[in-house]
mmCIF file of C-alpha atoms and ligand atoms in Angstrom:
data_model
loop_
_atom_site.group_PDB
_atom_site.id
_atom_site.type_symbol
_atom_site.label_atom_id
_atom_site.label_comp_id
_atom_site.label_asym_id
_atom_site.label_seq_id
_atom_site.Cartn_x
_atom_site.Cartn_y
_atom_site.Cartn_z
ATOM 1 C CA MET N 10 43.016 -10.744 32.015
ATOM 2 C CA ASN N 11 40.520 -12.710 30.033
ATOM 3 C CA THR N 12 37.031 -11.316 30.768
ATOM 4 C CA PHE N 13 35.189 -13.859 28.622
ATOM 5 C CA LYS N 14 31.780 -14.531 30.170
ATOM 6 C CA VAL N 15 29.612 -17.577 29.733
ATOM 7 C CA SER N 16 25.906 -16.810 29.875
ATOM 8 C CA SER N 17 23.916 -18.524 32.591
ATOM 9 C CA GLN N 18 21.531 -19.779 29.875
ATOM 10 C CA THR N 19 24.312 -21.373 27.868
ATOM 11 C CA ASN N 20 25.925 -24.665 28.801
ATOM 12 C CA SER N 21 28.988 -24.307 26.690
ATOM 13 C CA ILE N 22 30.820 -21.477 24.971
ATOM 14 C CA LEU N 23 30.650 -23.619 21.816
ATOM 15 C CA GLU N 24 26.880 -23.598 21.854
ATOM 16 C CA PRO N 25 25.503 -20.487 20.133
ATOM 17 C CA ARG N 26 23.442 -18.365 22.476
ATOM 18 C CA LYS N 27 19.764 -18.294 21.562
ATOM 19 C CA LYS N 28 18.375 -14.951 20.475
ATOM 20 C CA PRO N 29 15.307 -13.992 22.560
ATOM 21 C CA TYR N 30 12.986 -14.353 19.570
ATOM 22 C CA GLU N 31 14.127 -17.934 19.079
ATOM 23 C CA ASN N 32 12.615 -18.975 22.387
ATOM 24 C CA ARG N 33 10.002 -21.586 21.721
ATOM 25 C CA ARG N 34 7.138 -20.441 23.876
ATOM 26 C CA HIS N 35 4.047 -22.283 22.725
ATOM 27 C CA ASN N 36 5.319 -25.630 21.611
ATOM 28 C CA PHE N 37 3.538 -28.877 20.845
ATOM 29 C CA LYS N 38 4.556 -32.225 19.396
ATOM 30 C CA ASN N 39 3.556 -33.197 15.897
ATOM 31 C CA LEU N 40 2.419 -36.708 14.871
ATOM 32 C CA MET N 41 6.002 -37.874 14.564
ATOM 33 C CA GLY N 42 6.794 -36.621 18.087
ATOM 34 C CA MET N 43 8.851 -33.662 16.819
ATOM 35 C CA GLU N 44 8.604 -30.407 18.783
ATOM 36 C CA MET N 45 6.802 -27.714 16.801
ATOM 37 C CA LEU N 46 6.187 -24.052 17.500
ATOM 38 C CA SER N 47 2.413 -23.600 17.564
ATOM 39 C CA SER N 48 2.581 -20.314 15.654
ATOM 40 C CA ALA N 49 5.163 -21.661 13.171
ATOM 41 C CA ILE N 50 4.469 -20.739 9.544
ATOM 42 C CA GLU N 51 3.366 -23.937 7.814
ATOM 43 C CA SER N 52 2.509 -22.782 4.308
ATOM 44 C CA ILE N 53 2.300 -19.697 2.108
ATOM 45 C CA GLU N 54 0.081 -19.797 -0.959
ATOM 46 C CA THR N 55 0.037 -17.110 -3.678
ATOM 47 C CA ILE N 56 -2.945 -16.791 -6.012
ATOM 48 C CA ILE N 57 -3.263 -14.404 -8.961
ATOM 49 C CA VAL N 58 -6.749 -12.952 -9.393
ATOM 50 C CA ASP N 59 -7.909 -10.820 -12.356
ATOM 51 C CA LEU N 60 -10.794 -8.422 -11.709
ATOM 52 C CA PRO N 61 -12.402 -6.128 -14.324
ATOM 53 C CA THR N 62 -12.574 -2.363 -13.652
ATOM 54 C CA ILE N 63 -15.893 -0.478 -13.828
ATOM 55 C CA ARG N 64 -14.507 1.612 -16.739
ATOM 56 C CA PRO N 65 -11.131 2.089 -18.405
ATOM 57 C CA HIS N 66 -8.796 3.854 -15.949
ATOM 58 C CA LYS N 67 -6.367 6.013 -17.917
ATOM 59 C CA LEU N 68 -2.999 6.821 -16.369
ATOM 60 C CA ALA N 69 -0.027 8.509 -18.080
ATOM 61 C CA MET N 70 1.776 5.162 -18.504
ATOM 62 C CA HIS N 71 -1.064 2.670 -18.894
ATOM 63 C CA THR N 72 -4.820 2.310 -19.355
ATOM 64 C CA MET N 73 -6.319 -0.268 -17.000
ATOM 65 C CA GLN N 74 -9.246 -2.456 -18.100
ATOM 66 C CA HIS N 75 -8.778 -4.808 -15.178
ATOM 67 C CA GLN N 76 -6.752 -5.063 -12.001
ATOM 68 C CA THR N 77 -4.604 -8.051 -11.058
ATOM 69 C CA LEU N 78 -4.160 -8.902 -7.387
ATOM 70 C CA VAL N 79 -1.717 -11.329 -5.848
ATOM 71 C CA LEU N 80 -3.498 -12.857 -2.865
ATOM 72 C CA ILE N 81 -1.300 -14.327 -0.126
ATOM 73 C CA ARG N 82 -2.602 -16.979 2.303
ATOM 74 C CA LEU N 83 -0.186 -17.632 5.139
ATOM 75 C CA ARG N 84 -1.107 -20.540 7.402
ATOM 76 C CA CYS N 85 0.376 -21.258 10.827
ATOM 77 C CA ALA N 86 0.540 -24.460 12.868
ATOM 78 C CA ASP N 87 -2.094 -23.125 15.306
ATOM 79 C CA GLY N 88 -4.624 -23.132 12.435
ATOM 80 C CA ILE N 89 -4.571 -19.340 12.033
ATOM 81 C CA GLU N 90 -4.582 -18.028 8.464
ATOM 82 C CA GLY N 91 -3.370 -14.525 7.571
ATOM 83 C CA LEU N 92 -4.374 -12.799 4.331
ATOM 84 C CA GLY N 93 -2.218 -10.340 2.428
ATOM 85 C CA GLU N 94 -2.288 -8.703 -0.988
ATOM 86 C CA ALA N 95 0.464 -7.468 -3.292
ATOM 87 C CA THR N 96 -0.865 -5.381 -6.146
ATOM 88 C CA THR N 97 0.640 -3.062 -8.728
ATOM 89 C CA ILE N 98 -0.681 -1.240 -11.804
ATOM 90 C CA GLY N 99 -0.243 -2.336 -15.433
ATOM 91 C CA GLY N 100 2.171 -5.267 -15.135
ATOM 92 C CA LEU N 101 5.616 -3.655 -15.157
ATOM 93 C CA ALA N 102 4.359 -0.252 -16.391
ATOM 94 C CA TYR N 103 4.332 1.336 -12.927
ATOM 95 C CA GLY N 104 7.014 -0.299 -10.779
ATOM 96 C CA ASN N 105 9.782 -2.893 -10.695
ATOM 97 C CA GLU N 106 7.518 -5.795 -9.724
ATOM 98 C CA SER N 107 4.681 -7.393 -11.730
ATOM 99 C CA PRO N 108 1.992 -9.753 -10.392
ATOM 100 C CA ASP N 109 3.838 -12.655 -12.013
ATOM 101 C CA SER N 110 7.225 -11.692 -10.542
ATOM 102 C CA ILE N 111 5.635 -11.143 -7.122
ATOM 103 C CA LYS N 112 4.123 -14.638 -7.202
ATOM 104 C CA THR N 113 7.309 -16.295 -8.449
ATOM 105 C CA ASN N 114 9.525 -14.469 -5.969
ATOM 106 C CA ILE N 115 7.318 -15.246 -2.984
ATOM 107 C CA ASP N 116 6.996 -18.928 -3.987
ATOM 108 C CA ARG N 117 10.649 -19.396 -4.818
ATOM 109 C CA PHE N 118 12.566 -17.097 -2.416
ATOM 110 C CA PHE N 119 10.346 -15.742 0.395
ATOM 111 C CA THR N 120 8.520 -18.919 1.392
ATOM 112 C CA PRO N 121 11.584 -21.130 2.029
ATOM 113 C CA LEU N 122 12.997 -18.399 4.289
ATOM 114 C CA LEU N 123 9.833 -18.281 6.392
ATOM 115 C CA LEU N 124 8.583 -21.867 6.665
ATOM 116 C CA GLY N 125 8.972 -23.203 10.219
ATOM 117 C CA HIS N 126 9.655 -19.739 11.638
ATOM 118 C CA ASP N 127 7.491 -18.037 14.198
ATOM 119 C CA GLY N 128 4.538 -16.317 12.519
ATOM 120 C CA ALA N 129 3.831 -14.495 15.779
ATOM 121 C CA ASN N 130 7.136 -12.595 15.662
ATOM 122 C CA ILE N 131 6.696 -10.163 12.811
ATOM 123 C CA ASN N 132 9.921 -8.263 13.516
ATOM 124 C CA ALA N 133 11.986 -11.458 13.292
ATOM 125 C CA ALA N 134 10.183 -12.725 10.169
ATOM 126 C CA MET N 135 10.578 -9.434 8.293
ATOM 127 C CA GLN N 136 14.217 -9.081 9.404
ATOM 128 C CA ARG N 137 14.881 -12.547 8.017
ATOM 129 C CA LEU N 138 13.477 -11.485 4.643
ATOM 130 C CA GLU N 139 15.294 -8.158 4.742
ATOM 131 C CA ARG N 140 18.645 -9.886 5.266
ATOM 132 C CA SER N 141 18.321 -12.063 2.153
ATOM 133 C CA ILE N 142 16.048 -10.171 -0.235
ATOM 134 C CA ARG N 143 16.796 -6.760 -1.752
ATOM 135 C CA GLY N 144 13.933 -4.492 -2.813
ATOM 136 C CA ASN N 145 10.724 -6.341 -3.718
ATOM 137 C CA THR N 146 8.716 -4.068 -1.449
ATOM 138 C CA PHE N 147 5.388 -5.042 -3.043
ATOM 139 C CA ALA N 148 5.918 -8.716 -2.213
ATOM 140 C CA LYS N 149 7.238 -7.823 1.257
ATOM 141 C CA SER N 150 4.160 -5.684 1.870
ATOM 142 C CA GLY N 151 1.852 -8.603 1.020
ATOM 143 C CA ILE N 152 3.712 -10.910 3.395
ATOM 144 C CA GLU N 153 3.872 -8.340 6.199
ATOM 145 C CA SER N 154 0.125 -7.733 5.823
ATOM 146 C CA ALA N 155 -0.574 -11.482 6.049
ATOM 147 C CA LEU N 156 1.600 -11.814 9.173
ATOM 148 C CA LEU N 157 -0.216 -8.893 10.813
ATOM 149 C CA ASP N 158 -3.634 -10.289 9.879
ATOM 150 C CA ALA N 159 -2.711 -13.698 11.331
ATOM 151 C CA HIS N 160 -1.285 -12.276 14.533
ATOM 152 C CA GLY N 161 -4.246 -9.949 15.033
ATOM 153 C CA LYS N 162 -6.606 -12.924 14.701
ATOM 154 C CA ARG N 163 -4.418 -14.892 17.145
ATOM 155 C CA LEU N 164 -4.591 -12.131 19.774
ATOM 156 C CA GLY N 165 -8.159 -11.040 18.997
ATOM 157 C CA LEU N 166 -6.942 -7.523 18.080
ATOM 158 C CA PRO N 167 -7.370 -5.395 14.944
ATOM 159 C CA VAL N 168 -4.150 -4.731 13.022
ATOM 160 C CA SER N 169 -4.390 -1.018 13.904
ATOM 161 C CA GLU N 170 -3.965 -2.009 17.576
ATOM 162 C CA LEU N 171 -0.904 -4.165 16.758
ATOM 163 C CA LEU N 172 0.513 -1.042 15.126
ATOM 164 C CA GLY N 173 0.191 0.937 18.348
ATOM 165 C CA GLY N 174 -3.488 1.893 18.326
ATOM 166 C CA ARG N 175 -5.844 3.816 16.059
ATOM 167 C CA VAL N 176 -6.600 7.489 16.575
ATOM 168 C CA ARG N 177 -9.581 7.478 14.173
ATOM 169 C CA ASP N 178 -12.100 4.890 12.923
ATOM 170 C CA ALA N 179 -12.677 6.223 9.408
ATOM 171 C CA LEU N 180 -10.671 7.845 6.621
ATOM 172 C CA PRO N 181 -11.857 10.405 4.042
ATOM 173 C CA VAL N 182 -11.322 8.947 0.556
ATOM 174 C CA ALA N 183 -10.537 10.701 -2.741
ATOM 175 C CA TRP N 184 -11.786 9.387 -6.095
ATOM 176 C CA THR N 185 -9.686 9.430 -9.258
ATOM 177 C CA LEU N 186 -11.292 10.813 -12.411
ATOM 178 C CA ALA N 187 -9.502 9.050 -15.233
ATOM 179 C CA SER N 188 -11.966 8.362 -18.030
ATOM 180 C CA GLY N 189 -9.927 10.639 -20.301
ATOM 181 C CA ASP N 190 -13.034 12.709 -21.184
ATOM 182 C CA THR N 191 -13.837 16.075 -19.517
ATOM 183 C CA ALA N 192 -17.654 15.854 -19.678
ATOM 184 C CA LYS N 193 -17.644 12.240 -18.441
ATOM 185 C CA ASP N 194 -15.301 13.161 -15.576
ATOM 186 C CA ILE N 195 -17.520 16.058 -14.482
ATOM 187 C CA ALA N 196 -20.619 13.813 -14.580
ATOM 188 C CA GLU N 197 -18.763 11.151 -12.574
ATOM 189 C CA ALA N 198 -17.673 13.732 -9.961
ATOM 190 C CA GLU N 199 -21.248 15.073 -9.633
ATOM 191 C CA LYS N 200 -22.499 11.523 -9.095
ATOM 192 C CA MET N 201 -19.915 10.915 -6.355
ATOM 193 C CA LEU N 202 -20.899 14.169 -4.601
ATOM 194 C CA ASP N 203 -24.608 13.218 -4.791
ATOM 195 C CA LEU N 204 -23.881 9.769 -3.380
ATOM 196 C CA ARG N 205 -21.815 11.386 -0.574
ATOM 197 C CA ARG N 206 -18.994 9.036 -1.496
ATOM 198 C CA HIS N 207 -16.197 11.466 -2.462
ATOM 199 C CA ARG N 208 -15.526 15.199 -2.379
ATOM 200 C CA ILE N 209 -11.836 15.030 -3.172
ATOM 201 C CA PHE N 210 -10.954 14.320 -6.813
ATOM 202 C CA LYS N 211 -7.614 13.400 -8.285
ATOM 203 C CA LEU N 212 -7.280 13.878 -12.032
ATOM 204 C CA LYS N 213 -4.915 11.697 -13.999
ATOM 205 C CA ILE N 214 -3.075 13.767 -16.577
ATOM 206 C CA GLY N 215 0.220 13.623 -18.466
ATOM 207 C CA ALA N 216 -0.686 11.206 -21.281
ATOM 208 C CA GLY N 217 -1.970 13.972 -23.563
ATOM 209 C CA GLU N 218 -0.787 17.318 -24.849
ATOM 210 C CA VAL N 219 -0.041 19.679 -21.921
ATOM 211 C CA ASP N 220 -2.339 22.591 -22.787
ATOM 212 C CA ARG N 221 -5.234 20.222 -23.425
ATOM 213 C CA ASP N 222 -4.597 18.555 -20.057
ATOM 214 C CA LEU N 223 -4.515 21.939 -18.313
ATOM 215 C CA ALA N 224 -7.786 23.009 -19.983
ATOM 216 C CA HIS N 225 -9.356 19.676 -18.906
ATOM 217 C CA VAL N 226 -8.318 20.208 -15.271
ATOM 218 C CA ILE N 227 -9.417 23.849 -15.159
ATOM 219 C CA ALA N 228 -12.837 22.962 -16.665
ATOM 220 C CA ILE N 229 -13.401 20.307 -13.986
ATOM 221 C CA LYS N 230 -12.333 22.629 -11.155
ATOM 222 C CA LYS N 231 -14.653 25.358 -12.526
ATOM 223 C CA ALA N 232 -17.591 22.944 -12.646
ATOM 224 C CA LEU N 233 -17.028 21.680 -9.080
ATOM 225 C CA GLY N 234 -15.952 24.964 -7.477
ATOM 226 C CA ASP N 235 -15.659 24.958 -3.701
ATOM 227 C CA ARG N 236 -17.711 21.773 -3.404
ATOM 228 C CA ALA N 237 -14.607 19.664 -3.936
ATOM 229 C CA SER N 238 -10.838 19.581 -3.619
ATOM 230 C CA VAL N 239 -9.285 19.013 -7.058
ATOM 231 C CA ARG N 240 -5.770 17.613 -7.390
ATOM 232 C CA VAL N 241 -3.711 16.216 -10.276
ATOM 233 C CA ASP N 242 -1.383 13.251 -10.704
ATOM 234 C CA VAL N 243 1.043 13.526 -13.631
ATOM 235 C CA ASN N 244 2.738 10.168 -12.993
ATOM 236 C CA GLN N 245 6.209 11.569 -13.961
ATOM 237 C CA ALA N 246 5.104 12.509 -17.489
ATOM 238 C CA TRP N 247 6.404 16.103 -17.750
ATOM 239 C CA ASP N 248 9.915 17.403 -18.090
ATOM 240 C CA GLU N 249 11.020 20.167 -15.767
ATOM 241 C CA ALA N 250 10.518 23.070 -18.207
ATOM 242 C CA VAL N 251 6.923 22.007 -18.892
ATOM 243 C CA ALA N 252 6.305 21.389 -15.202
ATOM 244 C CA VAL N 253 7.486 24.888 -14.170
ATOM 245 C CA ARG N 254 4.892 26.483 -16.456
ATOM 246 C CA ALA N 255 2.113 23.955 -15.774
ATOM 247 C CA CYS N 256 2.470 24.074 -11.963
ATOM 248 C CA ARG N 257 2.031 27.860 -12.077
ATOM 249 C CA VAL N 258 -1.135 27.535 -14.201
ATOM 250 C CA LEU N 259 -2.562 24.801 -11.950
ATOM 251 C CA GLY N 260 -1.764 26.642 -8.735
ATOM 252 C CA SER N 261 -3.396 29.857 -9.922
ATOM 253 C CA ASN N 262 -6.557 27.964 -10.956
ATOM 254 C CA GLY N 263 -7.381 26.505 -7.564
ATOM 255 C CA ILE N 264 -5.733 23.088 -7.864
ATOM 256 C CA ASP N 265 -4.788 21.958 -4.360
ATOM 257 C CA LEU N 266 -2.011 19.429 -4.955
ATOM 258 C CA ILE N 267 0.323 18.344 -7.786
ATOM 259 C CA GLU N 268 1.487 14.727 -7.588
ATOM 260 C CA GLN N 269 4.756 13.554 -9.130
ATOM 261 C CA PRO N 270 4.977 16.048 -12.031
ATOM 262 C CA ILE N 271 8.405 14.877 -13.228
ATOM 263 C CA SER N 272 10.581 11.753 -13.256
ATOM 264 C CA ARG N 273 11.605 10.183 -9.973
ATOM 265 C CA ASN N 274 15.156 10.343 -11.320
ATOM 266 C CA ASN N 275 15.158 14.158 -11.465
ATOM 267 C CA ARG N 276 15.321 14.795 -7.748
ATOM 268 C CA ALA N 277 17.116 18.112 -8.119
ATOM 269 C CA GLY N 278 14.280 19.167 -10.434
ATOM 270 C CA MET N 279 11.718 18.165 -7.780
ATOM 271 C CA VAL N 280 13.578 20.397 -5.292
ATOM 272 C CA ARG N 281 13.447 23.347 -7.712
ATOM 273 C CA LEU N 282 9.751 22.769 -8.512
ATOM 274 C CA ASN N 283 8.844 22.432 -4.858
ATOM 275 C CA ALA N 284 10.457 25.813 -4.238
ATOM 276 C CA ILE N 285 8.493 27.698 -6.925
ATOM 277 C CA SER N 286 5.164 25.887 -7.361
ATOM 278 C CA PRO N 287 2.171 27.796 -5.966
ATOM 279 C CA ALA N 288 0.427 24.447 -5.268
ATOM 280 C CA PRO N 289 2.222 21.873 -3.071
ATOM 281 C CA ILE N 290 4.222 19.138 -4.793
ATOM 282 C CA MET N 291 3.596 15.549 -3.639
ATOM 283 C CA ALA N 292 6.123 12.737 -4.087
ATOM 284 C CA ASP N 293 4.715 9.378 -5.207
ATOM 285 C CA GLU N 294 6.936 7.411 -7.629
ATOM 286 C CA SER N 295 9.925 9.191 -6.030
ATOM 287 C CA ILE N 296 9.407 6.955 -2.990
ATOM 288 C CA GLU N 297 10.373 3.355 -3.702
ATOM 289 C CA CYS N 298 11.609 2.630 -0.184
ATOM 290 C CA VAL N 299 11.880 4.234 3.240
ATOM 291 C CA GLU N 300 15.401 5.484 2.428
ATOM 292 C CA ASP N 301 14.045 7.408 -0.599
ATOM 293 C CA ALA N 302 11.676 9.170 1.767
ATOM 294 C CA PHE N 303 14.594 10.174 3.977
ATOM 295 C CA ASN N 304 16.571 11.604 1.038
ATOM 296 C CA LEU N 305 13.567 13.510 -0.354
ATOM 297 C CA ALA N 306 12.923 15.010 3.071
ATOM 298 C CA ARG N 307 16.595 15.954 3.518
ATOM 299 C CA GLU N 308 16.727 17.631 0.100
ATOM 300 C CA GLY N 309 13.340 19.383 0.328
ATOM 301 C CA ALA N 310 12.037 17.716 -2.835
ATOM 302 C CA ALA N 311 8.347 17.591 -1.859
ATOM 303 C CA SER N 312 6.045 19.095 0.729
ATOM 304 C CA VAL N 313 3.644 16.126 0.797
ATOM 305 C CA PHE N 314 4.375 12.372 0.698
ATOM 306 C CA ALA N 315 2.021 9.742 -0.756
ATOM 307 C CA LEU N 316 2.235 6.828 1.680
ATOM 308 C CA LYS N 317 1.892 3.413 0.048
ATOM 309 C CA ILE N 318 2.375 0.144 1.878
ATOM 310 C CA ALA N 319 3.514 -1.516 -1.375
ATOM 311 C CA LYS N 320 6.321 0.980 -1.952
ATOM 312 C CA ASN N 321 7.717 0.730 1.542
ATOM 313 C CA GLY N 322 7.381 -2.971 2.281
ATOM 314 C CA GLY N 323 4.204 -3.177 4.366
ATOM 315 C CA PRO N 324 1.968 -1.460 6.913
ATOM 316 C CA ARG N 325 4.767 -1.284 9.501
ATOM 317 C CA ALA N 326 7.324 -0.086 6.960
ATOM 318 C CA VAL N 327 5.076 2.710 5.664
ATOM 319 C CA LEU N 328 4.853 4.121 9.190
ATOM 320 C CA ARG N 329 8.628 4.606 9.132
ATOM 321 C CA THR N 330 8.228 6.835 6.062
ATOM 322 C CA ALA N 331 5.411 8.649 7.835
ATOM 323 C CA ALA N 332 7.706 9.254 10.828
ATOM 324 C CA ILE N 333 10.385 10.739 8.558
ATOM 325 C CA ALA N 334 7.795 13.030 6.971
ATOM 326 C CA GLU N 335 6.422 14.132 10.329
ATOM 327 C CA ALA N 336 9.895 14.926 11.620
ATOM 328 C CA ALA N 337 10.597 16.990 8.487
ATOM 329 C CA GLY N 338 7.271 18.866 8.537
ATOM 330 C CA ILE N 339 6.061 17.125 5.352
ATOM 331 C CA GLY N 340 2.311 16.547 4.904
ATOM 332 C CA LEU N 341 0.879 13.028 4.646
ATOM 333 C CA TYR N 342 -1.512 11.459 2.156
ATOM 334 C CA GLY N 343 -2.723 7.860 2.341
ATOM 335 C CA GLY N 344 -1.970 6.484 -1.132
ATOM 336 C CA THR N 345 -3.023 3.370 -3.022
ATOM 337 C CA MET N 346 -1.739 1.061 -5.744
ATOM 338 C CA LEU N 347 -5.427 0.407 -6.515
ATOM 339 C CA GLU N 348 -5.456 -2.649 -4.314
ATOM 340 C CA GLY N 349 -8.571 -4.749 -3.763
ATOM 341 C CA GLY N 350 -10.190 -5.084 -0.335
ATOM 342 C CA ILE N 351 -7.308 -6.827 1.451
ATOM 343 C CA GLY N 352 -4.558 -4.379 0.446
ATOM 344 C CA THR N 353 -6.910 -1.446 0.985
ATOM 345 C CA LEU N 354 -7.697 -2.520 4.552
ATOM 346 C CA ALA N 355 -4.031 -3.289 5.271
ATOM 347 C CA SER N 356 -3.247 0.309 4.239
ATOM 348 C CA ALA N 357 -6.217 1.677 6.159
ATOM 349 C CA HIS N 358 -5.186 0.021 9.440
ATOM 350 C CA ALA N 359 -1.777 1.731 9.176
ATOM 351 C CA PHE N 360 -3.265 5.122 8.249
ATOM 352 C CA LEU N 361 -5.720 4.953 11.173
ATOM 353 C CA THR N 362 -2.764 5.182 13.548
ATOM 354 C CA LEU N 363 -1.207 8.355 12.117
ATOM 355 C CA ASN N 364 -1.015 11.477 14.183
ATOM 356 C CA THR N 365 -1.954 13.726 11.252
ATOM 357 C CA LEU N 366 -3.164 12.867 7.759
ATOM 358 C CA SER N 367 -3.676 16.374 6.405
ATOM 359 C CA TRP N 368 -4.288 15.331 2.784
ATOM 360 C CA ASP N 369 -6.626 12.410 3.588
ATOM 361 C CA THR N 370 -6.493 9.215 1.506
ATOM 362 C CA GLU N 371 -7.304 7.690 -1.867
ATOM 363 C CA LEU N 372 -8.212 4.204 -0.631
ATOM 364 C CA PHE N 373 -10.909 3.672 -3.242
ATOM 365 C CA GLY N 374 -9.382 0.630 -5.030
ATOM 366 C CA PRO N 375 -12.274 -1.793 -4.314
ATOM 367 C CA LEU N 376 -14.758 0.728 -5.759
ATOM 368 C CA LEU N 377 -12.973 0.686 -9.110
ATOM 369 C CA LEU N 378 -13.542 -3.074 -9.473
ATOM 370 C CA THR N 379 -16.690 -4.849 -10.622
ATOM 371 C CA GLU N 380 -15.939 -7.864 -8.415
ATOM 372 C CA ASP N 381 -14.241 -8.635 -5.137
ATOM 373 C CA ILE N 382 -13.209 -11.806 -3.341
ATOM 374 C CA LEU N 383 -14.350 -10.810 0.145
ATOM 375 C CA VAL N 384 -17.537 -11.872 1.935
ATOM 376 C CA GLU N 385 -18.116 -8.271 3.123
ATOM 377 C CA PRO N 386 -16.690 -5.494 0.943
ATOM 378 C CA PRO N 387 -15.050 -2.515 2.723
ATOM 379 C CA LEU N 388 -17.643 0.003 3.966
ATOM 380 C CA TYR N 389 -17.735 3.435 2.276
ATOM 381 C CA ARG N 390 -20.207 5.953 3.657
ATOM 382 C CA ASP N 391 -20.400 9.749 4.097
ATOM 383 C CA PHE N 392 -17.188 10.388 2.129
ATOM 384 C CA GLN N 393 -15.200 7.976 4.316
ATOM 385 C CA LEU N 394 -13.941 4.401 4.518
ATOM 386 C CA HIS N 395 -15.066 2.965 7.860
ATOM 387 C CA VAL N 396 -12.792 0.334 9.380
ATOM 388 C CA SER N 397 -14.187 -2.213 11.838
ATOM 389 C CA ARG N 398 -12.469 -3.310 15.026
ATOM 390 C CA ALA N 399 -12.727 -6.998 14.158
ATOM 391 C CA PRO N 400 -9.510 -9.014 14.730
ATOM 392 C CA GLY N 401 -6.729 -8.850 12.153
ATOM 393 C CA LEU N 402 -7.666 -6.975 8.999
ATOM 394 C CA GLY N 403 -11.295 -7.762 9.798
ATOM 395 C CA LEU N 404 -12.202 -9.575 6.592
ATOM 396 C CA SER N 405 -12.885 -13.023 5.222
ATOM 397 C CA LEU N 406 -12.562 -14.555 1.792
ATOM 398 C CA ASP N 407 -15.493 -15.580 -0.361
ATOM 399 C CA GLU N 408 -14.086 -18.973 -1.389
ATOM 400 C CA ASP N 409 -16.573 -19.498 -4.252
ATOM 401 C CA ARG N 410 -15.818 -16.132 -5.850
ATOM 402 C CA LEU N 411 -12.102 -16.732 -5.385
ATOM 403 C CA ALA N 412 -12.365 -20.159 -7.041
ATOM 404 C CA PHE N 413 -14.173 -18.543 -9.974
ATOM 405 C CA LEU N 414 -11.892 -15.510 -10.365
ATOM 406 C CA ARG N 415 -8.443 -17.000 -9.796
ATOM 407 C CA ARG N 416 -6.317 -17.021 -12.941
ATOM 408 C CA ASP N 417 -5.306 -20.670 -12.582
ATOM 409 C CA LYS N 418 -8.828 -22.017 -12.080
ATOM 410 C CA ALA N 419 -9.244 -25.517 -13.405
HETATM 411 C C1 MUC M 11 -0.873 6.623 -8.481
HETATM 412 O O1 MUC M 11 0.038 6.936 -9.225
HETATM 413 O O2 MUC M 11 -1.116 7.378 -7.575
HETATM 414 C C2 MUC M 11 -3.602 5.880 -7.320
HETATM 415 C C3 MUC M 11 -4.847 6.283 -7.684
HETATM 416 C C4 MUC M 11 -4.974 6.053 -9.054
HETATM 417 O O3 MUC M 11 -5.934 6.291 -9.754
HETATM 418 O O4 MUC M 11 -3.837 5.541 -9.518
HETATM 419 C C5 MUC M 11 -3.000 5.232 -8.442
HETATM 420 C C6 MUC M 11 -1.567 5.316 -8.696
HETATM 421 MG MG1 MG M 12 0.493 8.781 -8.115
#
């Protein structure tokens, strides 16, 4: 017998049934009498902004003299504007997306998929992107952040509450010592301790000769002693044989954490290192998507994960990686791509909701920049970033500074 059923909401079996998220709840008519969804996305603007750093920031793959942000302004028909940021390090030196590719891809491919769709339904909007766009997690993260900011403003709720609710109001923040000079790094660390800004220091190594790098790290740890946690980030620069020796030296000299010592492509090597290193191994570049996190956890390739909204596709996406880590007993660290204020707060709102964040965060991006484009910069005090409960991401743009700092200014 034919058991074909016609839904009560559908007049004809030829008419496709509406998905629940396609219901037009808050409609109004535009000037031409056409029905519009009040929270429909009307425009998405991308703006590249170049901001100088306070000093050269030396990583294994690139030395930064400035940081380039891609600012995203997403406007909805109800007049609400959401802000997002998509930021990487050193053009294409760090990841698969550059500021220029992020801007082009959002303008050319993301925006047409989103215009006219409901900005208040973040699941549906992100699913729509996911169906048509592979990878591009940095750009997706900027868009997801802007959608969350807009919806938070619409509902009068901070983004942390849209993500299920915060369990803390502030996050301890590490500082990266990356001047390339031991004495300068020690002086910088002492200044940060005096200012009560940071007592966790991450040292960027891997660009130089290994024994010199190890001597540099040990000298800094000796100078700071128990007053600070000292960690290193190798940014994939070592091969496995070097890493085996270096991890032993670092672990026996009081270094608390070793971030991405070898290439993301050598996952079996990460498993072996994680098994023998006296200091925990943290995965950073190894995670380029949520599925990477799952495979690393399954294989036992790291005992700590660096969580980055940009590498997972947004503040909601990064919480999926956090859930995988929690289920696997892997420690969590709130990472950064050295975003400005918008990306930093988008990350912070997600990290505020985590059950445990044993390794704290490194959300210091705005402090590395000489300028920002926000009216109120993020608040750092007593070794922590304090996050307000204002709606959305809780920030507003300084339009004059933006007009001055945008790359395409007239
Ligand atoms: C990275 O690899 O972790 C985070 C802090 C910093 O100084 O560089 C970034 C990128
Ligand atoms: Mg790193």
